[in-house]
């Protein structure tokens, strides 16, 4: 048995085969060839295989994500036959006598750049399609697999690290747990694992080597220990622990269906955070009173292209309907920083967390923002929806965002499309600037939700992705507590409600402080709901 110690970031026990997450490597060498005719033949054969793959994908995905979305694979297949795509590749193989992989890579990059520089938004967005088609063709030519998250069997998935977009693509039924060499407790990947209820350990280091792949493993997401080829005694004690966890959960059942109240009768709204439509199941099972944060950007991750208005509308409508009148706060797009999406073609930045992210992207790409707002407003006709803008740091930013929302409402009204014109518009308080001017922002917002994950990193100048500086990141720092207190007081002076949707909201050591500050709502990962209700009942 080998024992590896990391940091548990999502509790639970898992036992299964360890499988290393495969990423295709597109390191393409420039190889000279002498038989150009043979190389062209090889290219045509690869093109045929790629076309067949795309046909199959179009068929299977039509059932999963709808015909309209699956059309993308049809477009990719047509691109393979398009002379604008193919001719430069053939020419390069013939004139420069280079291997097909290199010609596809270079000509693909050139065409993608040309698309990315076009004025028309639709054409600009095709750059990502060109990249994807080239990747597929290179993968076939070089015999490397495309990204995959395990085969059919459910496994403990291991990697050096998982990006949020990779996590978003996992087929949850096939992932028992996550084990990573690197990572940070506050990263979106860790948050995602907790929301999905998948046990996870980060920071296992280089000893989590691919050589361990295929071995039986047992993972304890609470202690952060990964056992490779566990001894029977370890398996037995983990089984005991699993039973204990189930018993603890059963004890919490007495708080199901009860209002969230302190002993003196102070009422707190207890909401849940989600990242996708499928998380609603966990929310309903958790007995949360609403959804305080729907991280809508996860609809954009793990895709090859922008989700259109209808796809988004379907997702928001489904969540709102399934919550049956309980409030659903949909946060508008929070892409950027650690949440990168190729097709956005965001600039490479020295400090992405301080760069083009969240509301800044939406305000500079209003068309993108309008599409999302139209989808949310349309969903508002089916239940109790609210809109929330992330990363606001100035009143003017909020006013600009609200003007775009007003414009969307006017357009929908003119088109006679039903929506709720009184859909509340709130903001996240997640920069020190917004907490400091919360008195001014409160005049323009219907509610505040404090994003303590970002508020902590920006206040303490401590990157939330960097586990190495964790000791310099005291999440109970007086500066953060003062900013939260100031925000609560300013919200209440202006007569609006205020909650917390960052991870601090679930920290039982601070629950009493938050109750005393007068927070109206706490929004946490679904698995924390009942234990937090019990904690509040003790106060
Ligand atoms: C936060 O910053 O606290 C928050 C809830 O948003 P996210 O974690 O998605 O950045
Ligand atoms: Mg945030």
Coordinates of C-alpha atoms and ligand atoms in Angstrom, one line a residue:
X1 CA 0.0 0.0 0.0
X2 CA 1.2 3.5 -0.8
X3 CA -0.1 6.5 1.2
X4 CA -0.1 9.9 -0.3
X5 CA -1.0 13.0 1.8
X6 CA -2.7 16.0 0.2
X7 CA -5.3 18.6 1.2
X8 CA -8.9 17.4 1.3
X9 CA -11.1 20.1 -0.4
X10 CA -14.4 18.1 -0.8
X11 CA -15.4 15.5 1.8
X12 CA -16.5 12.0 1.2
X13 CA -15.0 8.5 0.7
X14 CA -14.4 6.9 -2.7
X15 CA -12.9 3.6 -3.7
X16 CA -12.1 2.7 -7.3
X17 CA -9.5 2.5 -10.0
X18 CA -7.1 5.4 -10.4
X19 CA -7.2 6.8 -13.9
X20 CA -5.1 9.6 -15.2
X21 CA -6.9 12.3 -17.1
X22 CA -5.7 12.4 -20.7
X23 CA -5.2 15.6 -22.5
X24 CA -4.1 15.6 -26.1
X25 CA -0.8 17.1 -26.5
X26 CA -0.5 19.2 -29.6
X27 CA 3.2 19.5 -29.7
X28 CA 3.7 19.3 -33.4
X29 CA 7.2 18.9 -34.8
X30 CA 8.2 20.3 -38.2
X31 CA 9.3 17.2 -40.0
X32 CA 10.7 17.2 -43.6
X33 CA 9.2 14.7 -46.0
X34 CA 10.3 13.5 -49.4
X35 CA 7.1 11.7 -50.6
X36 CA 4.7 14.7 -50.9
X37 CA 2.1 12.6 -52.7
X38 CA 2.1 10.0 -49.9
X39 CA 1.8 12.8 -47.3
X40 CA -1.2 14.3 -49.1
X41 CA -2.8 10.8 -49.2
X42 CA -2.2 10.5 -45.5
X43 CA -3.9 13.9 -45.0
X44 CA -7.0 12.8 -47.1
X45 CA -7.3 9.6 -45.0
X46 CA -7.2 11.6 -41.8
X47 CA -9.7 14.0 -43.2
X48 CA -12.0 11.1 -43.9
X49 CA -11.7 9.7 -40.3
X50 CA -12.2 13.2 -38.8
X51 CA -15.4 13.6 -41.0
X52 CA -16.7 10.3 -39.7
X53 CA -16.0 11.2 -36.1
X54 CA -17.9 14.5 -36.6
X55 CA -20.9 12.8 -38.2
X56 CA -21.1 10.4 -35.3
X57 CA -20.8 13.3 -32.8
X58 CA -23.5 15.3 -34.6
X59 CA -25.8 12.3 -34.2
X60 CA -25.1 11.4 -30.6
X61 CA -24.9 15.1 -29.4
X62 CA -28.2 16.0 -31.1
X63 CA -29.9 13.8 -28.5
X64 CA -27.9 15.2 -25.6
X65 CA -27.7 18.9 -26.3
X66 CA -30.4 19.4 -29.0
X67 CA -30.3 19.6 -32.8
X68 CA -29.5 23.3 -33.0
X69 CA -26.3 22.9 -30.9
X70 CA -25.2 19.7 -32.6
X71 CA -25.2 21.6 -35.9
X72 CA -21.8 22.9 -34.8
X73 CA -20.3 19.5 -35.6
X74 CA -21.9 19.6 -39.0
X75 CA -20.2 23.0 -39.6
X76 CA -16.9 21.5 -38.5
X77 CA -17.3 18.7 -41.0
X78 CA -18.1 21.1 -43.8
X79 CA -15.0 23.1 -42.9
X80 CA -12.8 20.1 -43.5
X81 CA -14.0 20.1 -47.1
X82 CA -13.8 23.8 -47.6
X83 CA -11.1 24.8 -50.1
X84 CA -10.3 28.0 -48.0
X85 CA -9.3 25.6 -45.2
X86 CA -7.8 22.7 -47.2
X87 CA -5.9 24.4 -50.2
X88 CA -3.3 26.2 -48.1
X89 CA -2.5 23.0 -46.3
X90 CA -2.0 21.0 -49.5
X91 CA 0.1 23.9 -51.0
X92 CA 2.3 24.0 -47.9
X93 CA 3.0 20.2 -48.0
X94 CA 3.9 20.4 -51.7
X95 CA 5.9 23.6 -51.7
X96 CA 7.7 23.3 -48.3
X97 CA 7.8 19.5 -48.1
X98 CA 6.7 19.4 -44.5
X99 CA 4.6 16.8 -42.7
X100 CA 0.8 17.1 -42.7
X101 CA 0.6 17.7 -39.0
X102 CA 2.8 20.8 -39.2
X103 CA 1.0 22.1 -42.3
X104 CA -2.4 21.7 -40.6
X105 CA -1.2 23.5 -37.5
X106 CA 0.4 26.4 -39.3
X107 CA -2.3 27.0 -41.9
X108 CA -5.0 26.5 -39.3
X109 CA -3.4 29.1 -37.1
X110 CA -3.2 31.6 -40.0
X111 CA -6.8 31.1 -40.9
X112 CA -7.9 31.3 -37.3
X113 CA -6.1 34.6 -36.9
X114 CA -7.8 36.0 -40.0
X115 CA -11.2 35.1 -38.6
X116 CA -10.3 36.6 -35.1
X117 CA -9.5 39.9 -36.7
X118 CA -12.8 40.3 -38.7
X119 CA -15.3 43.0 -37.8
X120 CA -18.3 40.8 -37.8
X121 CA -18.9 39.2 -34.5
X122 CA -20.2 36.0 -36.0
X123 CA -17.2 35.6 -38.2
X124 CA -14.8 36.4 -35.3
X125 CA -16.4 33.6 -33.3
X126 CA -15.6 31.1 -36.1
X127 CA -11.8 31.4 -35.2
X128 CA -12.5 28.8 -32.4
X129 CA -14.1 26.5 -34.9
X130 CA -11.0 26.6 -37.1
X131 CA -8.8 25.8 -34.1
X132 CA -11.0 22.9 -33.1
X133 CA -11.1 21.4 -36.6
X134 CA -7.3 21.6 -36.8
X135 CA -6.8 20.0 -33.4
X136 CA -9.1 17.1 -34.4
X137 CA -7.2 16.6 -37.7
X138 CA -3.8 16.7 -35.9
X139 CA -5.1 14.2 -33.3
X140 CA -6.1 11.8 -36.0
X141 CA -2.9 12.3 -38.0
X142 CA -0.7 11.8 -35.0
X143 CA -2.7 9.0 -33.4
X144 CA -3.2 10.9 -30.1
X145 CA -6.5 10.9 -28.4
X146 CA -8.6 13.9 -27.8
X147 CA -9.5 14.9 -24.2
X148 CA -11.4 12.3 -22.4
X149 CA -12.6 12.0 -18.8
X150 CA -12.3 8.2 -18.3
X151 CA -13.9 5.4 -20.2
X152 CA -17.2 3.8 -19.3
X153 CA -16.3 2.7 -15.8
X154 CA -16.5 5.1 -12.8
X155 CA -13.0 6.0 -11.6
X156 CA -11.0 8.2 -9.3
X157 CA -9.7 10.7 -11.8
X158 CA -6.1 12.0 -11.3
X159 CA -4.2 14.8 -12.9
X160 CA -1.5 17.4 -12.3
X161 CA -4.4 19.9 -12.0
X162 CA -7.9 20.3 -13.4
X163 CA -9.0 23.5 -15.0
X164 CA -12.6 24.7 -14.4
X165 CA -13.5 24.0 -18.0
X166 CA -12.2 20.5 -17.8
X167 CA -14.2 20.0 -14.6
X168 CA -17.3 21.3 -16.3
X169 CA -17.0 18.6 -19.0
X170 CA -16.8 15.6 -16.7
X171 CA -19.5 13.0 -17.0
X172 CA -20.3 13.0 -13.3
X173 CA -21.6 9.4 -13.3
X174 CA -18.1 8.3 -14.3
X175 CA -16.1 10.3 -11.8
X176 CA -16.0 8.9 -8.2
X177 CA -13.5 11.4 -6.9
X178 CA -10.7 13.8 -8.0
X179 CA -7.0 13.7 -7.1
X180 CA -4.7 16.4 -8.1
X181 CA -0.9 17.0 -7.8
X182 CA -1.5 20.8 -7.5
X183 CA -4.5 23.1 -6.9
X184 CA -5.9 25.5 -4.4
X185 CA -8.7 25.0 -1.8
X186 CA -10.4 28.2 -2.9
X187 CA -10.1 27.5 -6.7
X188 CA -13.2 27.0 -8.8
X189 CA -12.3 23.4 -9.4
X190 CA -12.5 22.8 -5.7
X191 CA -15.8 24.7 -5.4
X192 CA -17.1 22.7 -8.3
X193 CA -16.2 19.4 -6.8
X194 CA -18.0 20.4 -3.6
X195 CA -21.1 21.6 -5.4
X196 CA -21.2 18.3 -7.4
X197 CA -20.6 16.4 -4.2
X198 CA -17.5 14.7 -5.6
X199 CA -14.8 14.0 -3.0
X200 CA -11.5 15.7 -3.9
X201 CA -7.9 16.1 -2.8
X202 CA -5.4 18.6 -4.1
X203 CA -1.7 19.1 -3.5
X204 CA -0.7 15.5 -3.7
X205 CA 2.5 16.5 -5.3
X206 CA 4.7 14.6 -7.8
X207 CA 4.2 11.3 -6.0
X208 CA 0.9 11.0 -7.7
X209 CA 2.7 9.7 -10.7
X210 CA 1.0 8.3 -13.9
X211 CA 2.8 5.0 -13.1
X212 CA 0.0 4.5 -10.5
X213 CA -2.7 4.6 -13.1
X214 CA -5.0 1.6 -13.2
X215 CA -4.3 0.6 -9.6
X216 CA -7.0 0.3 -7.0
X217 CA -7.2 3.4 -4.8
X218 CA -9.2 4.7 -1.9
X219 CA -9.6 8.4 -1.2
X220 CA -10.7 10.3 1.9
X221 CA -11.7 13.8 0.9
X222 CA -11.8 14.9 4.5
X223 CA -8.3 14.0 5.7
X224 CA -6.8 14.4 2.3
X225 CA -5.2 10.9 2.2
X226 CA -5.1 8.9 -1.0
X227 CA -4.3 5.1 -0.5
X228 CA -2.9 3.2 -3.5
X229 CA -3.7 -0.5 -3.3
X230 CA -5.2 -0.1 0.1
X231 CA -4.8 -2.8 2.8
X232 CA -7.9 -4.6 3.8
X233 CA -7.8 -2.9 7.3
X234 CA -7.7 0.6 5.6
X235 CA -10.7 -0.4 3.4
X236 CA -12.6 -1.6 6.5
X237 CA -11.9 1.6 8.4
X238 CA -12.9 3.8 5.5
X239 CA -16.1 1.8 5.2
X240 CA -16.7 2.5 8.9
X241 CA -16.2 6.1 8.3
X242 CA -18.5 6.1 5.3
X243 CA -21.2 4.6 7.6
X244 CA -20.5 7.3 10.2
X245 CA -20.9 10.1 7.6
X246 CA -24.2 8.6 6.6
X247 CA -25.4 8.5 10.2
X248 CA -24.3 12.1 10.8
X249 CA -26.3 13.1 7.7
X250 CA -29.3 11.2 9.1
X251 CA -29.1 13.2 12.3
X252 CA -29.4 16.4 10.4
X253 CA -32.7 15.3 8.9
X254 CA -34.5 16.7 11.9
X255 CA -33.7 20.2 10.4
X256 CA -35.3 19.4 7.0
X257 CA -38.4 21.5 6.2
X258 CA -37.8 23.8 9.2
X259 CA -37.3 27.5 8.9
X260 CA -33.7 28.8 9.5
X261 CA -34.0 30.6 12.9
X262 CA -31.7 31.5 15.8
X263 CA -32.9 30.7 19.3
X264 CA -34.1 34.2 19.7
X265 CA -36.1 33.9 16.4
X266 CA -33.8 35.9 14.1
X267 CA -34.5 34.6 10.5
X268 CA -31.8 34.0 8.0
X269 CA -32.4 32.9 4.4
X270 CA -30.4 29.8 3.7
X271 CA -29.7 29.5 -0.1
X272 CA -27.5 27.2 -2.2
X273 CA -24.8 27.8 -4.9
X274 CA -25.0 26.0 -8.2
X275 CA -22.9 25.8 -11.4
X276 CA -25.2 23.9 -13.7
X277 CA -28.8 22.8 -14.3
X278 CA -28.0 19.4 -13.0
X279 CA -27.0 20.8 -9.6
X280 CA -30.7 21.7 -8.9
X281 CA -31.2 18.1 -7.9
X282 CA -28.7 18.5 -5.1
X283 CA -30.3 21.8 -4.1
X284 CA -33.8 20.3 -3.8
X285 CA -32.3 17.4 -1.8
X286 CA -30.5 19.8 0.5
X287 CA -33.7 21.7 1.4
X288 CA -32.2 25.1 0.5
X289 CA -34.7 27.9 0.5
X290 CA -33.5 29.2 -2.9
X291 CA -30.5 29.6 -5.1
X292 CA -28.3 32.5 -4.0
X293 CA -25.7 32.1 -6.7
X294 CA -26.1 30.4 -10.1
X295 CA -22.5 30.6 -11.6
X296 CA -23.8 30.9 -15.1
X297 CA -20.3 31.0 -16.7
X298 CA -20.3 27.2 -16.4
X299 CA -22.7 27.2 -19.3
X300 CA -19.9 28.8 -21.3
X301 CA -17.1 26.5 -20.1
X302 CA -16.3 23.1 -21.7
X303 CA -17.8 24.2 -25.0
X304 CA -16.4 24.9 -28.4
X305 CA -18.5 28.0 -29.1
X306 CA -20.7 30.6 -27.4
X307 CA -24.0 29.2 -26.0
X308 CA -26.8 31.0 -27.9
X309 CA -29.8 32.8 -26.4
X310 CA -32.1 29.8 -26.7
X311 CA -29.7 27.3 -25.1
X312 CA -29.2 29.7 -22.1
X313 CA -32.9 30.4 -21.9
X314 CA -33.7 26.7 -21.7
X315 CA -31.1 26.2 -18.9
X316 CA -32.3 29.2 -16.8
X317 CA -36.0 28.3 -17.4
X318 CA -35.4 24.8 -16.3
X319 CA -33.7 25.9 -13.0
X320 CA -36.3 28.5 -12.3
X321 CA -39.2 26.1 -13.0
X322 CA -37.7 23.3 -10.9
X323 CA -37.3 25.7 -8.0
X324 CA -41.0 26.2 -8.0
X325 CA -41.3 29.8 -6.9
X326 CA -38.2 29.9 -4.7
X327 CA -35.8 32.6 -5.7
X328 CA -33.0 31.8 -8.2
X329 CA -30.3 34.4 -8.4
X330 CA -28.5 34.1 -11.8
X331 CA -25.1 35.7 -11.8
X332 CA -24.2 37.1 -15.2
X333 CA -21.0 35.8 -16.9
X334 CA -17.9 35.7 -14.7
X335 CA -15.4 34.5 -17.3
X336 CA -11.7 35.4 -17.1
X337 CA -9.0 34.9 -14.4
X338 CA -8.9 31.1 -13.8
X339 CA -12.0 30.5 -15.9
X340 CA -10.6 30.7 -19.5
X341 CA -12.5 29.8 -22.6
X342 CA -10.6 29.5 -25.9
X343 CA -13.3 30.9 -28.1
X344 CA -13.4 34.2 -26.1
X345 CA -9.9 34.9 -27.4
X346 CA -9.1 36.9 -24.3
X347 CA -5.7 38.6 -24.3
X348 CA -2.9 36.9 -22.5
X349 CA -2.5 39.0 -19.3
X350 CA 0.2 39.3 -16.8
X351 CA -2.3 39.4 -13.9
X352 CA -5.6 37.9 -15.2
X353 CA -7.4 38.2 -11.8
X354 CA -6.8 41.9 -12.1
X355 CA -7.6 42.0 -15.8
X356 CA -10.3 41.5 -18.3
X357 CA -12.8 39.4 -16.3
X358 CA -16.5 39.3 -15.4
X359 CA -18.5 42.5 -15.8
X360 CA -15.5 44.1 -17.6
X361 CA -15.9 41.6 -20.4
X362 CA -19.7 42.1 -20.5
X363 CA -19.4 45.9 -20.7
X364 CA -16.8 45.7 -23.5
X365 CA -18.8 43.1 -25.4
X366 CA -22.4 44.3 -25.0
X367 CA -23.8 41.9 -27.6
X368 CA -22.6 39.0 -25.6
X369 CA -24.1 40.5 -22.4
X370 CA -27.4 41.3 -24.1
X371 CA -27.8 37.7 -25.3
X372 CA -27.4 36.5 -21.8
X373 CA -29.7 39.1 -20.3
X374 CA -32.4 38.3 -22.9
X375 CA -32.2 34.7 -21.9
X376 CA -32.5 35.5 -18.2
X377 CA -35.4 37.9 -18.7
X378 CA -37.2 35.3 -20.8
X379 CA -36.7 32.8 -18.0
X380 CA -38.1 35.3 -15.5
X381 CA -41.6 34.7 -17.0
X382 CA -41.5 31.2 -15.6
X383 CA -40.6 31.7 -11.9
X384 CA -38.8 33.7 -9.3
X385 CA -35.6 34.9 -11.0
X386 CA -33.1 37.6 -10.1
X387 CA -30.1 39.0 -11.8
X388 CA -26.7 39.6 -10.2
X389 CA -23.7 41.4 -11.7
X390 CA -20.2 40.2 -10.6
X391 CA -17.0 42.2 -9.9
X392 CA -18.7 45.6 -9.7
X393 CA -16.2 48.2 -8.3
X394 CA -17.7 51.5 -9.4
X395 CA -21.2 53.0 -9.5
X396 CA -20.8 53.9 -13.2
X397 CA -20.2 50.2 -14.0
X398 CA -23.4 49.3 -12.4
X399 CA -25.3 52.1 -14.2
X400 CA -23.9 50.9 -17.5
X401 CA -24.9 47.4 -16.8
X402 CA -28.4 48.5 -15.8
X403 CA -28.7 50.6 -19.0
X404 CA -28.0 47.5 -21.1
X405 CA -30.6 45.5 -19.0
X406 CA -33.1 48.3 -19.6
X407 CA -32.4 48.2 -23.3
X408 CA -33.0 44.4 -23.3
X409 CA -36.3 44.9 -21.5
X410 CA -37.4 47.5 -24.1
X411 CA -36.5 45.1 -26.9
X412 CA -38.4 42.2 -25.4
X413 CA -41.4 44.3 -24.7
X414 CA -41.4 45.6 -28.3
X415 CA -41.2 42.0 -29.5
X416 CA -44.0 41.1 -27.2
X417 CA -41.9 38.4 -25.5
X418 CA -43.1 37.7 -21.9
X419 CA -40.7 38.5 -19.0
X420 CA -40.9 39.9 -15.5
X421 CA -40.1 43.6 -15.7
X422 CA -39.6 43.8 -12.0
X423 CA -36.9 41.1 -11.9
X424 CA -34.6 42.3 -9.1
X425 CA -31.0 43.4 -10.0
X426 CA -28.4 42.9 -7.4
X427 CA -24.6 43.0 -7.3
X428 CA -21.8 41.1 -5.8
X429 CA -19.6 42.8 -3.4
X430 CA -16.2 41.2 -4.1
X431 CA -13.8 44.0 -4.4
X432 CA -12.7 46.2 -1.5
X433 CA -13.7 49.2 -3.6
X434 CA -17.3 48.0 -3.8
X435 CA -17.5 47.4 0.0
X436 CA -16.1 50.8 0.7
X437 CA -18.6 52.6 -1.6
X438 CA -21.4 50.2 -0.7
X439 CA -23.5 53.2 0.6
X440 CA -23.5 54.6 -3.0
X441 CA -24.0 51.3 -4.7
X442 CA -26.9 50.4 -2.4
X443 CA -28.9 53.3 -3.9
X444 CA -28.7 51.5 -7.3
X445 CA -29.0 47.9 -6.4
X446 CA -31.9 45.7 -5.2
X447 CA -29.7 43.5 -3.1
X448 CA -26.0 42.7 -2.3
X449 CA -24.3 39.3 -2.1
X450 CA -20.8 39.4 -0.7
X451 CA -18.4 37.2 -2.7
X452 CA -15.9 36.5 0.1
X453 CA -13.6 34.3 -2.1
X454 CA -12.7 37.3 -4.3
X455 CA -13.1 39.9 -1.6
X456 CA -10.4 38.0 0.4
X457 CA -8.0 37.7 -2.5
X458 CA -8.3 41.3 -3.4
X459 CA -8.2 42.7 0.2
X460 CA -5.3 40.6 1.3
X461 CA -3.5 40.7 -2.1
X462 CA -3.4 36.9 -1.9
X463 CA -4.0 35.0 -5.1
X464 CA -6.8 32.5 -4.4
X465 CA -5.3 30.0 -6.8
X466 CA -1.9 29.9 -5.1
X467 CA -1.9 27.4 -2.3
X468 CA 1.8 28.3 -1.4
X469 CA 0.7 31.6 0.1
X470 CA -2.2 30.1 2.1
X471 CA -0.4 31.0 5.4
X472 CA -0.6 34.7 4.5
X473 CA -4.3 34.4 3.8
X474 CA -6.2 34.6 7.0
X475 CA -9.8 34.3 6.0
X476 CA -10.9 35.6 9.4
X477 CA -8.7 38.8 8.9
X478 CA -10.2 41.8 10.6
X479 CA -10.0 43.8 7.3
X480 CA -12.4 41.4 5.7
X481 CA -14.8 41.3 8.6
X482 CA -14.8 45.1 8.7
X483 CA -15.6 45.3 5.0
X484 CA -18.5 42.8 5.5
X485 CA -19.8 44.7 8.5
X486 CA -19.6 48.0 6.5
X487 CA -21.5 46.5 3.6
X488 CA -24.2 45.1 5.8
X489 CA -24.7 48.4 7.5
X490 CA -24.9 50.4 4.3
X491 CA -27.3 47.9 2.7
X492 CA -29.6 48.1 5.7
X493 CA -29.5 51.9 5.7
X494 CA -30.6 51.9 2.1
X495 CA -33.3 49.3 2.9
X496 CA -32.0 46.4 0.8
X497 CA -31.1 42.9 1.8
X498 CA -27.5 41.6 2.0
X499 CA -26.1 38.0 1.9
X500 CA -22.8 36.1 1.5
X501 CA -22.3 33.7 -1.3
X502 CA -18.5 33.1 -0.9
X503 CA -17.1 30.1 1.0
X504 CA -16.9 32.1 4.2
X505 CA -20.7 31.9 4.5
X506 CA -20.3 28.2 5.3
X507 CA -17.6 28.6 8.0
X508 CA -19.2 27.5 11.3
X509 CA -16.7 29.6 13.2
X510 CA -18.1 32.8 11.7
X511 CA -21.8 31.9 11.7
X512 CA -22.4 33.7 15.1
X513 CA -20.5 36.8 13.9
X514 CA -22.5 36.9 10.7
X515 CA -25.8 36.5 12.6
X516 CA -24.8 39.4 14.9
X517 CA -23.8 41.6 12.0
X518 CA -27.3 41.1 10.7
X519 CA -26.7 39.3 7.4
X520 CA -30.0 38.4 5.8
X521 CA -28.9 35.5 3.7
X522 CA -26.2 32.9 3.4
X523 CA -25.7 31.0 0.2
X524 CA -23.5 27.9 0.4
X525 CA -22.8 24.6 -1.4
X526 CA -25.9 22.4 -1.1
X527 CA -24.1 19.8 1.2
X528 CA -23.7 22.5 3.9
X529 CA -27.4 23.5 4.2
X530 CA -28.7 21.3 7.0
X531 CA -25.5 21.6 9.1
X532 CA -25.6 25.3 8.8
X533 CA -29.3 25.4 9.8
X534 CA -28.4 23.4 12.9
X535 CA -25.5 25.8 13.6
X536 CA -27.8 28.8 13.4
X537 CA -30.4 27.1 15.6
X538 CA -27.7 26.9 18.3
X539 CA -27.1 30.7 18.3
Ligands
LIG1 C1 -16.8 34.9 -4.6 O1 -15.9 35.5 -5.2 O2 -16.8 34.8 -3.4 C2 -17.8 34.2 -5.4 C3 -18.9 33.7 -4.8 O3 -17.7 34.1 -6.7 P1 -16.6 33.1 -7.4 O4 -16.1 32.1 -6.3 O5 -17.4 32.4 -8.5 O6 -15.6 34.0 -7.9
LIG2 MG1 -16.0 35.9 -7.3

